[in-house]
Amino acid sequence: MAPSINLFTFLVLSLVGGSSSWDEASPCGSGSILTRPYTALCELDAVWGLVVVVAAAAAALASLILLLVVLCRLRKITEAEERSGVAPLLLLLAAIFGLCGLSLGYIAEHQESLCFARRVLRGVLLAVCNTCLVFQGLRLRRLGQGAHSPSTGQLMGLAVALAVLDPEWILLATMSTCQPACDYQPLDFALATTYVLVLLLAALVGAACSLWRQQPRWRCRTTWLLITCLASVLLWVAWITFCLYGNAALGLPPTWDNRVQAVVLLAQAWLLILLHAAPELHATLRPASRMREASLEEGLSHL
């Protein structure tokens, strides 16, 4: 949960610290609590912003509830094969919670410190989410072959490695002092999105390979993982296509890129919750059904 806590801490501190540099009147709906550049979060004239805020709050609440359920039922998960999936699930839910908070940063007005933070956090959080999907594919493949699951230490090492290798770090570190962080160049866009797609494709290939000669006990989970990866790839391909061709074709201003990015992050969060986290948690917390399934398989094998 550390990435998500740091994210919301940064947003709160930025909100408090940025209040002294903006003297403009707050838009209708924001009252005197929020100051620029965060007034768009409750601006009544921007309906899409309110929709994003509500969707982000709902996704954050859903991920938090699932996380608490995992922690509360942790003692009842006794099988080693099932406990090996707890760490990636908790890490994924924490990253989803962070994505919900990050999406709000794309509604706010441009500010150098905020642009820098959201570019870094975007790469880190997406890398963590994709790491969990890749790890889950490897875990299901090994369990399906009767081998031991990768350890939690290997998961954390993979997550750190993929987060450090994110192109956003290199781009921001080598960025010229005269180039603001809010100025997203075409090369920056290409590198960042390509890295996300490469990780998703790796998870997709891993899930597809895991279905080959998979045991019935793990086949349903592997199918959900495959659907999650496929839906995520389609989502990011659609966003890339829109950013490259949609704005010009529809005559939309460049500011629409931030709005679409906020929607894409929320869509990714909801896809991970509905298609992976919830089914995985449901399967993990059903020992009785696993026993019936094992008994049925054993009975069929004797026929």
PDB file of C-alpha atoms in Angstrom:
ATOM      1  CA  MET A   1       0.000   0.000   0.000  1.00  0.00           C
ATOM      2  CA  ALA A   2       3.000   2.294   0.126  1.00  0.00           C
ATOM      3  CA  PRO A   3       2.707   3.616  -3.478  1.00  0.00           C
ATOM      4  CA  SER A   4      -0.941   4.558  -3.024  1.00  0.00           C
ATOM      5  CA  ILE A   5      -0.346   6.220   0.351  1.00  0.00           C
ATOM      6  CA  ASN A   6       2.534   8.246  -1.041  1.00  0.00           C
ATOM      7  CA  LEU A   7       0.397   9.272  -3.992  1.00  0.00           C
ATOM      8  CA  PHE A   8      -2.452  10.670  -1.935  1.00  0.00           C
ATOM      9  CA  THR A   9       0.008  12.265   0.498  1.00  0.00           C
ATOM     10  CA  PHE A  10       1.657  14.085  -2.387  1.00  0.00           C
ATOM     11  CA  LEU A  11      -1.668  15.286  -3.747  1.00  0.00           C
ATOM     12  CA  VAL A  12      -2.746  16.589  -0.360  1.00  0.00           C
ATOM     13  CA  LEU A  13       0.566  18.346   0.269  1.00  0.00           C
ATOM     14  CA  SER A  14       0.524  19.808  -3.235  1.00  0.00           C
ATOM     15  CA  LEU A  15      -2.998  21.041  -2.648  1.00  0.00           C
ATOM     16  CA  VAL A  16      -2.038  22.784   0.565  1.00  0.00           C
ATOM     17  CA  GLY A  17       1.221  24.126  -0.778  1.00  0.00           C
ATOM     18  CA  GLY A  18      -0.229  25.380  -4.038  1.00  0.00           C
ATOM     19  CA  SER A  19      -2.977  27.446  -2.491  1.00  0.00           C
ATOM     20  CA  SER A  20      -0.771  30.490  -1.990  1.00  0.00           C
ATOM     21  CA  SER A  21       0.206  30.833  -5.655  1.00  0.00           C
ATOM     22  CA  TRP A  22      -3.291  31.105  -7.106  1.00  0.00           C
ATOM     23  CA  ASP A  23      -5.585  33.998  -6.386  1.00  0.00           C
ATOM     24  CA  GLU A  24      -8.243  33.382  -9.008  1.00  0.00           C
ATOM     25  CA  ALA A  25     -11.800  32.844  -7.883  1.00  0.00           C
ATOM     26  CA  SER A  26     -12.860  29.243  -7.532  1.00  0.00           C
ATOM     27  CA  PRO A  27     -15.290  27.924 -10.153  1.00  0.00           C
ATOM     28  CA  CYS A  28     -18.860  27.118  -9.282  1.00  0.00           C
ATOM     29  CA  GLY A  29     -19.068  24.017  -7.124  1.00  0.00           C
ATOM     30  CA  SER A  30     -15.602  24.068  -5.548  1.00  0.00           C
ATOM     31  CA  GLY A  31     -16.366  26.499  -2.745  1.00  0.00           C
ATOM     32  CA  SER A  32     -13.429  27.656  -0.658  1.00  0.00           C
ATOM     33  CA  ILE A  33     -11.955  24.225   0.116  1.00  0.00           C
ATOM     34  CA  LEU A  34     -10.154  23.534  -3.145  1.00  0.00           C
ATOM     35  CA  THR A  35      -7.848  26.007  -4.855  1.00  0.00           C
ATOM     36  CA  ARG A  36      -6.309  25.993  -8.287  1.00  0.00           C
ATOM     37  CA  PRO A  37      -5.114  23.846  -9.965  1.00  0.00           C
ATOM     38  CA  TYR A  38      -7.505  21.352  -8.295  1.00  0.00           C
ATOM     39  CA  THR A  39     -10.790  23.238  -8.693  1.00  0.00           C
ATOM     40  CA  ALA A  40     -11.639  21.140 -11.760  1.00  0.00           C
ATOM     41  CA  LEU A  41     -12.196  18.181  -9.435  1.00  0.00           C
ATOM     42  CA  CYS A  42     -15.525  19.683  -8.332  1.00  0.00           C
ATOM     43  CA  GLU A  43     -16.313  22.158 -11.095  1.00  0.00           C
ATOM     44  CA  LEU A  44     -20.004  21.841 -11.887  1.00  0.00           C
ATOM     45  CA  ASP A  45     -19.529  23.166 -15.423  1.00  0.00           C
ATOM     46  CA  ALA A  46     -17.211  20.246 -16.284  1.00  0.00           C
ATOM     47  CA  VAL A  47     -19.517  17.232 -16.058  1.00  0.00           C
ATOM     48  CA  TRP A  48     -16.869  14.826 -17.285  1.00  0.00           C
ATOM     49  CA  GLY A  49     -14.665  15.806 -14.349  1.00  0.00           C
ATOM     50  CA  LEU A  50     -17.369  14.936 -11.834  1.00  0.00           C
ATOM     51  CA  VAL A  51     -17.937  11.597 -13.572  1.00  0.00           C
ATOM     52  CA  VAL A  52     -14.227  10.803 -13.325  1.00  0.00           C
ATOM     53  CA  VAL A  53     -14.165  11.746  -9.639  1.00  0.00           C
ATOM     54  CA  VAL A  54     -17.160   9.512  -8.860  1.00  0.00           C
ATOM     55  CA  ALA A  55     -15.748   6.607 -10.882  1.00  0.00           C
ATOM     56  CA  ALA A  56     -12.346   7.008  -9.233  1.00  0.00           C
ATOM     57  CA  ALA A  57     -13.877   7.075  -5.756  1.00  0.00           C
ATOM     58  CA  ALA A  58     -15.944   3.961  -6.503  1.00  0.00           C
ATOM     59  CA  ALA A  59     -12.940   2.063  -7.877  1.00  0.00           C
ATOM     60  CA  ALA A  60     -10.776   3.120  -4.927  1.00  0.00           C
ATOM     61  CA  LEU A  61     -13.475   1.982  -2.496  1.00  0.00           C
ATOM     62  CA  ALA A  62     -13.880  -1.340  -4.306  1.00  0.00           C
ATOM     63  CA  SER A  63     -10.135  -2.018  -4.270  1.00  0.00           C
ATOM     64  CA  LEU A  64      -9.933  -1.066  -0.600  1.00  0.00           C
ATOM     65  CA  ILE A  65     -12.806  -3.398   0.291  1.00  0.00           C
ATOM     66  CA  LEU A  66     -11.205  -6.286  -1.599  1.00  0.00           C
ATOM     67  CA  LEU A  67      -7.887  -5.580   0.099  1.00  0.00           C
ATOM     68  CA  LEU A  68      -9.482  -5.630   3.536  1.00  0.00           C
ATOM     69  CA  VAL A  69     -11.295  -8.870   2.714  1.00  0.00           C
ATOM     70  CA  VAL A  70      -7.988 -10.493   1.787  1.00  0.00           C
ATOM     71  CA  LEU A  71      -6.357  -9.338   5.014  1.00  0.00           C
ATOM     72  CA  CYS A  72      -9.304 -10.415   7.173  1.00  0.00           C
ATOM     73  CA  ARG A  73      -9.526 -13.877   5.591  1.00  0.00           C
ATOM     74  CA  LEU A  74      -5.784 -14.433   5.362  1.00  0.00           C
ATOM     75  CA  ARG A  75      -5.697 -16.936   8.241  1.00  0.00           C
ATOM     76  CA  LYS A  76      -8.267 -19.122   6.503  1.00  0.00           C
ATOM     77  CA  ILE A  77      -6.080 -19.488   3.413  1.00  0.00           C
ATOM     78  CA  THR A  78      -4.005 -22.475   4.515  1.00  0.00           C
ATOM     79  CA  GLU A  79      -2.927 -24.140   1.274  1.00  0.00           C
ATOM     80  CA  ALA A  80       0.532 -23.160   0.071  1.00  0.00           C
ATOM     81  CA  GLU A  81      -0.634 -22.934  -3.544  1.00  0.00           C
ATOM     82  CA  GLU A  82      -3.356 -20.461  -2.599  1.00  0.00           C
ATOM     83  CA  ARG A  83      -1.216 -18.389  -0.237  1.00  0.00           C
ATOM     84  CA  SER A  84       1.295 -17.867  -3.028  1.00  0.00           C
ATOM     85  CA  GLY A  85      -1.302 -15.750  -4.807  1.00  0.00           C
ATOM     86  CA  VAL A  86      -2.009 -13.438  -1.860  1.00  0.00           C
ATOM     87  CA  ALA A  87       1.071 -11.213  -2.266  1.00  0.00           C
ATOM     88  CA  PRO A  88       0.494 -10.374  -5.962  1.00  0.00           C
ATOM     89  CA  LEU A  89      -3.181  -9.775  -5.255  1.00  0.00           C
ATOM     90  CA  LEU A  90      -2.448  -7.353  -2.411  1.00  0.00           C
ATOM     91  CA  LEU A  91       0.176  -5.543  -4.480  1.00  0.00           C
ATOM     92  CA  LEU A  92      -2.221  -5.285  -7.418  1.00  0.00           C
ATOM     93  CA  LEU A  93      -5.021  -3.871  -5.263  1.00  0.00           C
ATOM     94  CA  ALA A  94      -2.654  -1.287  -3.787  1.00  0.00           C
ATOM     95  CA  ALA A  95      -1.558  -0.261  -7.288  1.00  0.00           C
ATOM     96  CA  ILE A  96      -5.189  -0.020  -8.427  1.00  0.00           C
ATOM     97  CA  PHE A  97      -5.906   2.258  -5.479  1.00  0.00           C
ATOM     98  CA  GLY A  98      -2.993   4.404  -6.621  1.00  0.00           C
ATOM     99  CA  LEU A  99      -4.282   4.525 -10.211  1.00  0.00           C
ATOM    100  CA  CYS A 100      -7.589   5.889  -8.951  1.00  0.00           C
ATOM    101  CA  GLY A 101      -5.825   8.741  -7.187  1.00  0.00           C
ATOM    102  CA  LEU A 102      -3.533   9.366 -10.140  1.00  0.00           C
ATOM    103  CA  SER A 103      -6.485   9.745 -12.506  1.00  0.00           C
ATOM    104  CA  LEU A 104      -7.589  12.795 -10.518  1.00  0.00           C
ATOM    105  CA  GLY A 105      -4.242  14.413 -11.245  1.00  0.00           C
ATOM    106  CA  TYR A 106      -5.073  14.460 -14.950  1.00  0.00           C
ATOM    107  CA  ILE A 107      -8.179  16.563 -14.304  1.00  0.00           C
ATOM    108  CA  ALA A 108      -6.253  19.304 -12.528  1.00  0.00           C
ATOM    109  CA  GLU A 109      -4.818  22.230 -14.430  1.00  0.00           C
ATOM    110  CA  HIS A 110      -1.253  22.060 -15.691  1.00  0.00           C
ATOM    111  CA  GLN A 111       1.381  22.704 -13.047  1.00  0.00           C
ATOM    112  CA  GLU A 112       5.026  21.704 -13.379  1.00  0.00           C
ATOM    113  CA  SER A 113       5.337  19.787 -10.113  1.00  0.00           C
ATOM    114  CA  LEU A 114       2.039  17.989 -10.691  1.00  0.00           C
ATOM    115  CA  CYS A 115       2.970  17.018 -14.263  1.00  0.00           C
ATOM    116  CA  PHE A 116       6.305  15.663 -13.056  1.00  0.00           C
ATOM    117  CA  ALA A 117       4.675  13.629 -10.274  1.00  0.00           C
ATOM    118  CA  ARG A 118       1.935  12.134 -12.399  1.00  0.00           C
ATOM    119  CA  ARG A 119       4.363  11.084 -15.137  1.00  0.00           C
ATOM    120  CA  VAL A 120       6.574   9.278 -12.624  1.00  0.00           C
ATOM    121  CA  LEU A 121       3.678   7.691 -10.734  1.00  0.00           C
ATOM    122  CA  ARG A 122       1.942   6.667 -13.942  1.00  0.00           C
ATOM    123  CA  GLY A 123       4.939   4.631 -15.034  1.00  0.00           C
ATOM    124  CA  VAL A 124       5.523   3.095 -11.616  1.00  0.00           C
ATOM    125  CA  LEU A 125       1.893   2.145 -10.937  1.00  0.00           C
ATOM    126  CA  LEU A 126       1.308   0.672 -14.398  1.00  0.00           C
ATOM    127  CA  ALA A 127       4.573  -1.258 -14.133  1.00  0.00           C
ATOM    128  CA  VAL A 128       3.453  -2.693 -10.778  1.00  0.00           C
ATOM    129  CA  CYS A 129       0.039  -3.684 -12.169  1.00  0.00           C
ATOM    130  CA  ASN A 130       1.580  -5.371 -15.195  1.00  0.00           C
ATOM    131  CA  THR A 131       4.175  -7.065 -12.986  1.00  0.00           C
ATOM    132  CA  CYS A 132       1.374  -8.683 -11.003  1.00  0.00           C
ATOM    133  CA  LEU A 133      -0.230  -9.949 -14.212  1.00  0.00           C
ATOM    134  CA  VAL A 134       3.072 -11.341 -15.506  1.00  0.00           C
ATOM    135  CA  PHE A 135       3.795 -12.944 -12.142  1.00  0.00           C
ATOM    136  CA  GLN A 136       0.315 -14.450 -12.014  1.00  0.00           C
ATOM    137  CA  GLY A 137       0.829 -16.016 -15.441  1.00  0.00           C
ATOM    138  CA  LEU A 138       4.133 -17.549 -14.326  1.00  0.00           C
ATOM    139  CA  ARG A 139       2.573 -18.722 -11.066  1.00  0.00           C
ATOM    140  CA  LEU A 140      -0.389 -20.429 -12.746  1.00  0.00           C
ATOM    141  CA  ARG A 141       1.855 -22.066 -15.307  1.00  0.00           C
ATOM    142  CA  ARG A 142       4.118 -23.555 -12.648  1.00  0.00           C
ATOM    143  CA  LEU A 143       1.221 -24.652 -10.453  1.00  0.00           C
ATOM    144  CA  GLY A 144      -0.453 -26.235 -13.469  1.00  0.00           C
ATOM    145  CA  GLN A 145       2.708 -28.258 -14.056  1.00  0.00           C
ATOM    146  CA  GLY A 146       2.806 -29.389 -10.429  1.00  0.00           C
ATOM    147  CA  ALA A 147       5.795 -27.186  -9.516  1.00  0.00           C
ATOM    148  CA  HIS A 148       6.167 -24.635  -6.743  1.00  0.00           C
ATOM    149  CA  SER A 149       5.010 -21.058  -7.250  1.00  0.00           C
ATOM    150  CA  PRO A 150       7.591 -18.232  -7.473  1.00  0.00           C
ATOM    151  CA  SER A 151       8.293 -16.611  -4.129  1.00  0.00           C
ATOM    152  CA  THR A 152       7.132 -13.237  -2.851  1.00  0.00           C
ATOM    153  CA  GLY A 153      10.722 -12.007  -2.967  1.00  0.00           C
ATOM    154  CA  GLN A 154      10.861 -12.753  -6.694  1.00  0.00           C
ATOM    155  CA  LEU A 155       7.614 -10.808  -7.156  1.00  0.00           C
ATOM    156  CA  MET A 156       8.961  -7.755  -5.352  1.00  0.00           C
ATOM    157  CA  GLY A 157      12.248  -7.941  -7.231  1.00  0.00           C
ATOM    158  CA  LEU A 158      10.440  -8.112 -10.567  1.00  0.00           C
ATOM    159  CA  ALA A 159       8.179  -5.208  -9.616  1.00  0.00           C
ATOM    160  CA  VAL A 160      11.123  -3.008  -8.601  1.00  0.00           C
ATOM    161  CA  ALA A 161      13.079  -3.910 -11.721  1.00  0.00           C
ATOM    162  CA  LEU A 162      10.226  -3.145 -14.116  1.00  0.00           C
ATOM    163  CA  ALA A 163       9.416   0.110 -12.292  1.00  0.00           C
ATOM    164  CA  VAL A 164      13.046   1.259 -12.471  1.00  0.00           C
ATOM    165  CA  LEU A 165      13.278   0.352 -16.154  1.00  0.00           C
ATOM    166  CA  ASP A 166      10.246   2.464 -16.995  1.00  0.00           C
ATOM    167  CA  PRO A 167      11.190   4.959 -19.761  1.00  0.00           C
ATOM    168  CA  GLU A 168       9.603   7.848 -17.856  1.00  0.00           C
ATOM    169  CA  TRP A 169      12.520   7.843 -15.404  1.00  0.00           C
ATOM    170  CA  ILE A 170      15.041   8.119 -18.238  1.00  0.00           C
ATOM    171  CA  LEU A 171      13.040  10.778 -20.059  1.00  0.00           C
ATOM    172  CA  LEU A 172      12.632  12.929 -16.977  1.00  0.00           C
ATOM    173  CA  ALA A 173      16.255  12.483 -15.910  1.00  0.00           C
ATOM    174  CA  THR A 174      17.616  13.489 -19.316  1.00  0.00           C
ATOM    175  CA  MET A 175      15.044  16.188 -19.968  1.00  0.00           C
ATOM    176  CA  SER A 176      16.422  19.600 -20.790  1.00  0.00           C
ATOM    177  CA  THR A 177      15.851  22.296 -18.182  1.00  0.00           C
ATOM    178  CA  CYS A 178      14.055  24.401 -20.770  1.00  0.00           C
ATOM    179  CA  GLN A 179      11.547  21.650 -21.528  1.00  0.00           C
ATOM    180  CA  PRO A 180       8.681  21.532 -19.020  1.00  0.00           C
ATOM    181  CA  ALA A 181       7.409  18.204 -17.711  1.00  0.00           C
ATOM    182  CA  CYS A 182       3.925  19.061 -18.971  1.00  0.00           C
ATOM    183  CA  ASP A 183       5.249  19.220 -22.541  1.00  0.00           C
ATOM    184  CA  TYR A 184       4.765  15.643 -23.722  1.00  0.00           C
ATOM    185  CA  GLN A 185       6.844  15.075 -26.872  1.00  0.00           C
ATOM    186  CA  PRO A 186       5.858  12.426 -29.473  1.00  0.00           C
ATOM    187  CA  LEU A 187       8.955  10.371 -28.629  1.00  0.00           C
ATOM    188  CA  ASP A 188       8.070  10.439 -24.931  1.00  0.00           C
ATOM    189  CA  PHE A 189       4.561   9.260 -25.727  1.00  0.00           C
ATOM    190  CA  ALA A 190       5.821   6.467 -27.992  1.00  0.00           C
ATOM    191  CA  LEU A 191       8.339   5.135 -25.455  1.00  0.00           C
ATOM    192  CA  ALA A 192       5.975   5.243 -22.480  1.00  0.00           C
ATOM    193  CA  THR A 193       3.045   3.563 -24.231  1.00  0.00           C
ATOM    194  CA  THR A 194       5.247   0.985 -25.953  1.00  0.00           C
ATOM    195  CA  TYR A 195       6.650  -0.080 -22.589  1.00  0.00           C
ATOM    196  CA  VAL A 196       3.136  -0.560 -21.192  1.00  0.00           C
ATOM    197  CA  LEU A 197       2.094  -2.582 -24.231  1.00  0.00           C
ATOM    198  CA  VAL A 198       5.217  -4.759 -24.067  1.00  0.00           C
ATOM    199  CA  LEU A 199       4.485  -5.686 -20.456  1.00  0.00           C
ATOM    200  CA  LEU A 200       0.835  -6.383 -21.249  1.00  0.00           C
ATOM    201  CA  LEU A 201       1.770  -8.527 -24.229  1.00  0.00           C
ATOM    202  CA  ALA A 202       4.220 -10.455 -22.036  1.00  0.00           C
ATOM    203  CA  ALA A 203       1.427 -11.102 -19.536  1.00  0.00           C
ATOM    204  CA  LEU A 204      -0.919 -12.069 -22.395  1.00  0.00           C
ATOM    205  CA  VAL A 205       1.561 -14.557 -23.841  1.00  0.00           C
ATOM    206  CA  GLY A 206       2.221 -15.977 -20.380  1.00  0.00           C
ATOM    207  CA  ALA A 207      -1.501 -16.456 -19.732  1.00  0.00           C
ATOM    208  CA  ALA A 208      -2.005 -18.059 -23.137  1.00  0.00           C
ATOM    209  CA  CYS A 209       0.889 -20.464 -22.568  1.00  0.00           C
ATOM    210  CA  SER A 210      -0.464 -21.304 -19.115  1.00  0.00           C
ATOM    211  CA  LEU A 211      -3.687 -22.637 -20.673  1.00  0.00           C
ATOM    212  CA  TRP A 212      -1.733 -25.314 -22.517  1.00  0.00           C
ATOM    213  CA  ARG A 213      -2.218 -28.620 -20.678  1.00  0.00           C
ATOM    214  CA  GLN A 214      -3.494 -26.773 -17.652  1.00  0.00           C
ATOM    215  CA  GLN A 215      -5.017 -28.646 -14.727  1.00  0.00           C
ATOM    216  CA  PRO A 216      -8.782 -28.068 -14.335  1.00  0.00           C
ATOM    217  CA  ARG A 217      -8.212 -26.541 -10.895  1.00  0.00           C
ATOM    218  CA  TRP A 218      -6.289 -23.589 -12.371  1.00  0.00           C
ATOM    219  CA  ARG A 219      -7.914 -23.367 -15.806  1.00  0.00           C
ATOM    220  CA  CYS A 220     -10.678 -20.956 -14.782  1.00  0.00           C
ATOM    221  CA  ARG A 221      -8.224 -18.516 -13.192  1.00  0.00           C
ATOM    222  CA  THR A 222      -5.947 -18.676 -16.209  1.00  0.00           C
ATOM    223  CA  THR A 223      -8.904 -17.902 -18.467  1.00  0.00           C
ATOM    224  CA  TRP A 224      -9.791 -14.822 -16.411  1.00  0.00           C
ATOM    225  CA  LEU A 225      -6.169 -13.700 -16.550  1.00  0.00           C
ATOM    226  CA  LEU A 226      -6.125 -14.127 -20.327  1.00  0.00           C
ATOM    227  CA  ILE A 227      -9.329 -12.089 -20.672  1.00  0.00           C
ATOM    228  CA  THR A 228      -7.893  -9.360 -18.428  1.00  0.00           C
ATOM    229  CA  CYS A 229      -4.684  -9.074 -20.446  1.00  0.00           C
ATOM    230  CA  LEU A 230      -6.535  -9.096 -23.767  1.00  0.00           C
ATOM    231  CA  ALA A 231      -8.980  -6.404 -22.637  1.00  0.00           C
ATOM    232  CA  SER A 232      -6.110  -4.269 -21.306  1.00  0.00           C
ATOM    233  CA  VAL A 233      -4.190  -4.535 -24.574  1.00  0.00           C
ATOM    234  CA  LEU A 234      -7.265  -3.491 -26.554  1.00  0.00           C
ATOM    235  CA  LEU A 235      -7.821  -0.565 -24.186  1.00  0.00           C
ATOM    236  CA  TRP A 236      -4.307   0.814 -24.620  1.00  0.00           C
ATOM    237  CA  VAL A 237      -4.316   0.252 -28.382  1.00  0.00           C
ATOM    238  CA  ALA A 238      -7.571   2.204 -28.595  1.00  0.00           C
ATOM    239  CA  TRP A 239      -6.103   5.046 -26.511  1.00  0.00           C
ATOM    240  CA  ILE A 240      -2.932   5.216 -28.612  1.00  0.00           C
ATOM    241  CA  THR A 241      -5.001   5.296 -31.794  1.00  0.00           C
ATOM    242  CA  PHE A 242      -7.183   8.079 -30.412  1.00  0.00           C
ATOM    243  CA  CYS A 243      -4.220  10.190 -29.318  1.00  0.00           C
ATOM    244  CA  LEU A 244      -2.422   9.787 -32.648  1.00  0.00           C
ATOM    245  CA  TYR A 245      -5.381  10.214 -34.983  1.00  0.00           C
ATOM    246  CA  GLY A 246      -8.546  10.976 -33.006  1.00  0.00           C
ATOM    247  CA  ASN A 247      -7.723  14.516 -31.894  1.00  0.00           C
ATOM    248  CA  ALA A 248      -6.801  15.622 -35.404  1.00  0.00           C
ATOM    249  CA  ALA A 249      -9.782  13.912 -37.006  1.00  0.00           C
ATOM    250  CA  LEU A 250     -12.290  15.351 -34.532  1.00  0.00           C
ATOM    251  CA  GLY A 251     -10.591  18.729 -34.217  1.00  0.00           C
ATOM    252  CA  LEU A 252     -10.170  18.414 -30.453  1.00  0.00           C
ATOM    253  CA  PRO A 253      -7.629  20.523 -28.536  1.00  0.00           C
ATOM    254  CA  PRO A 254      -4.524  18.858 -27.031  1.00  0.00           C
ATOM    255  CA  THR A 255      -6.049  19.214 -23.554  1.00  0.00           C
ATOM    256  CA  TRP A 256      -8.330  16.318 -24.422  1.00  0.00           C
ATOM    257  CA  ASP A 257      -5.293  14.004 -24.119  1.00  0.00           C
ATOM    258  CA  ASN A 258      -5.280  14.502 -20.349  1.00  0.00           C
ATOM    259  CA  ARG A 259      -8.997  13.858 -20.097  1.00  0.00           C
ATOM    260  CA  VAL A 260      -8.728  10.665 -22.108  1.00  0.00           C
ATOM    261  CA  GLN A 261      -5.725   9.601 -20.039  1.00  0.00           C
ATOM    262  CA  ALA A 262      -7.763   9.971 -16.861  1.00  0.00           C
ATOM    263  CA  VAL A 263     -10.524   7.836 -18.374  1.00  0.00           C
ATOM    264  CA  VAL A 264      -8.018   5.220 -19.580  1.00  0.00           C
ATOM    265  CA  LEU A 265      -6.442   4.894 -16.126  1.00  0.00           C
ATOM    266  CA  LEU A 266      -9.868   4.434 -14.552  1.00  0.00           C
ATOM    267  CA  ALA A 267     -10.913   1.941 -17.217  1.00  0.00           C
ATOM    268  CA  GLN A 268      -7.715  -0.004 -16.547  1.00  0.00           C
ATOM    269  CA  ALA A 269      -8.420   0.050 -12.815  1.00  0.00           C
ATOM    270  CA  TRP A 270     -11.966  -1.250 -13.294  1.00  0.00           C
ATOM    271  CA  LEU A 271     -10.804  -3.948 -15.726  1.00  0.00           C
ATOM    272  CA  LEU A 272      -8.293  -5.203 -13.183  1.00  0.00           C
ATOM    273  CA  ILE A 273     -10.897  -5.180 -10.411  1.00  0.00           C
ATOM    274  CA  LEU A 274     -13.734  -6.855 -12.300  1.00  0.00           C
ATOM    275  CA  LEU A 275     -11.832  -9.273 -14.520  1.00  0.00           C
ATOM    276  CA  HIS A 276      -8.938 -10.302 -12.294  1.00  0.00           C
ATOM    277  CA  ALA A 277      -8.916  -9.192  -8.653  1.00  0.00           C
ATOM    278  CA  ALA A 278     -12.526 -10.115  -7.847  1.00  0.00           C
ATOM    279  CA  PRO A 279     -12.501 -13.536  -9.615  1.00  0.00           C
ATOM    280  CA  GLU A 280      -9.102 -14.382  -8.139  1.00  0.00           C
ATOM    281  CA  LEU A 281     -10.236 -13.499  -4.625  1.00  0.00           C
ATOM    282  CA  HIS A 282     -13.458 -15.441  -5.084  1.00  0.00           C
ATOM    283  CA  ALA A 283     -11.552 -18.542  -6.195  1.00  0.00           C
ATOM    284  CA  THR A 284      -9.033 -18.219  -3.370  1.00  0.00           C
ATOM    285  CA  LEU A 285     -11.708 -18.050  -0.673  1.00  0.00           C
ATOM    286  CA  ARG A 286     -13.680 -21.115  -1.810  1.00  0.00           C
ATOM    287  CA  PRO A 287     -11.979 -24.144  -0.266  1.00  0.00           C
ATOM    288  CA  ALA A 288     -15.174 -26.182  -0.244  1.00  0.00           C
ATOM    289  CA  SER A 289     -15.663 -25.881  -3.975  1.00  0.00           C
ATOM    290  CA  ARG A 290     -12.031 -26.853  -4.570  1.00  0.00           C
ATOM    291  CA  MET A 291     -12.525 -29.983  -2.481  1.00  0.00           C
ATOM    292  CA  ARG A 292     -15.644 -30.907  -4.472  1.00  0.00           C
ATOM    293  CA  GLU A 293     -13.790 -30.293  -7.709  1.00  0.00           C
ATOM    294  CA  ALA A 294     -10.876 -32.464  -6.592  1.00  0.00           C
ATOM    295  CA  SER A 295     -13.265 -35.224  -5.523  1.00  0.00           C
ATOM    296  CA  LEU A 296     -15.075 -35.058  -8.860  1.00  0.00           C
ATOM    297  CA  GLU A 297     -11.818 -35.267 -10.797  1.00  0.00           C
ATOM    298  CA  GLU A 298     -10.693 -38.206  -8.675  1.00  0.00           C
ATOM    299  CA  GLY A 299     -14.011 -39.972  -9.260  1.00  0.00           C
ATOM    300  CA  LEU A 300     -13.827 -39.435 -13.012  1.00  0.00           C
ATOM    301  CA  SER A 301     -10.289 -40.755 -13.111  1.00  0.00           C
ATOM    302  CA  HIS A 302     -11.467 -44.092 -11.658  1.00  0.00           C
ATOM    303  CA  LEU A 303     -14.166 -44.542 -14.295  1.00  0.00           C
TER     304      LEU A 303
END
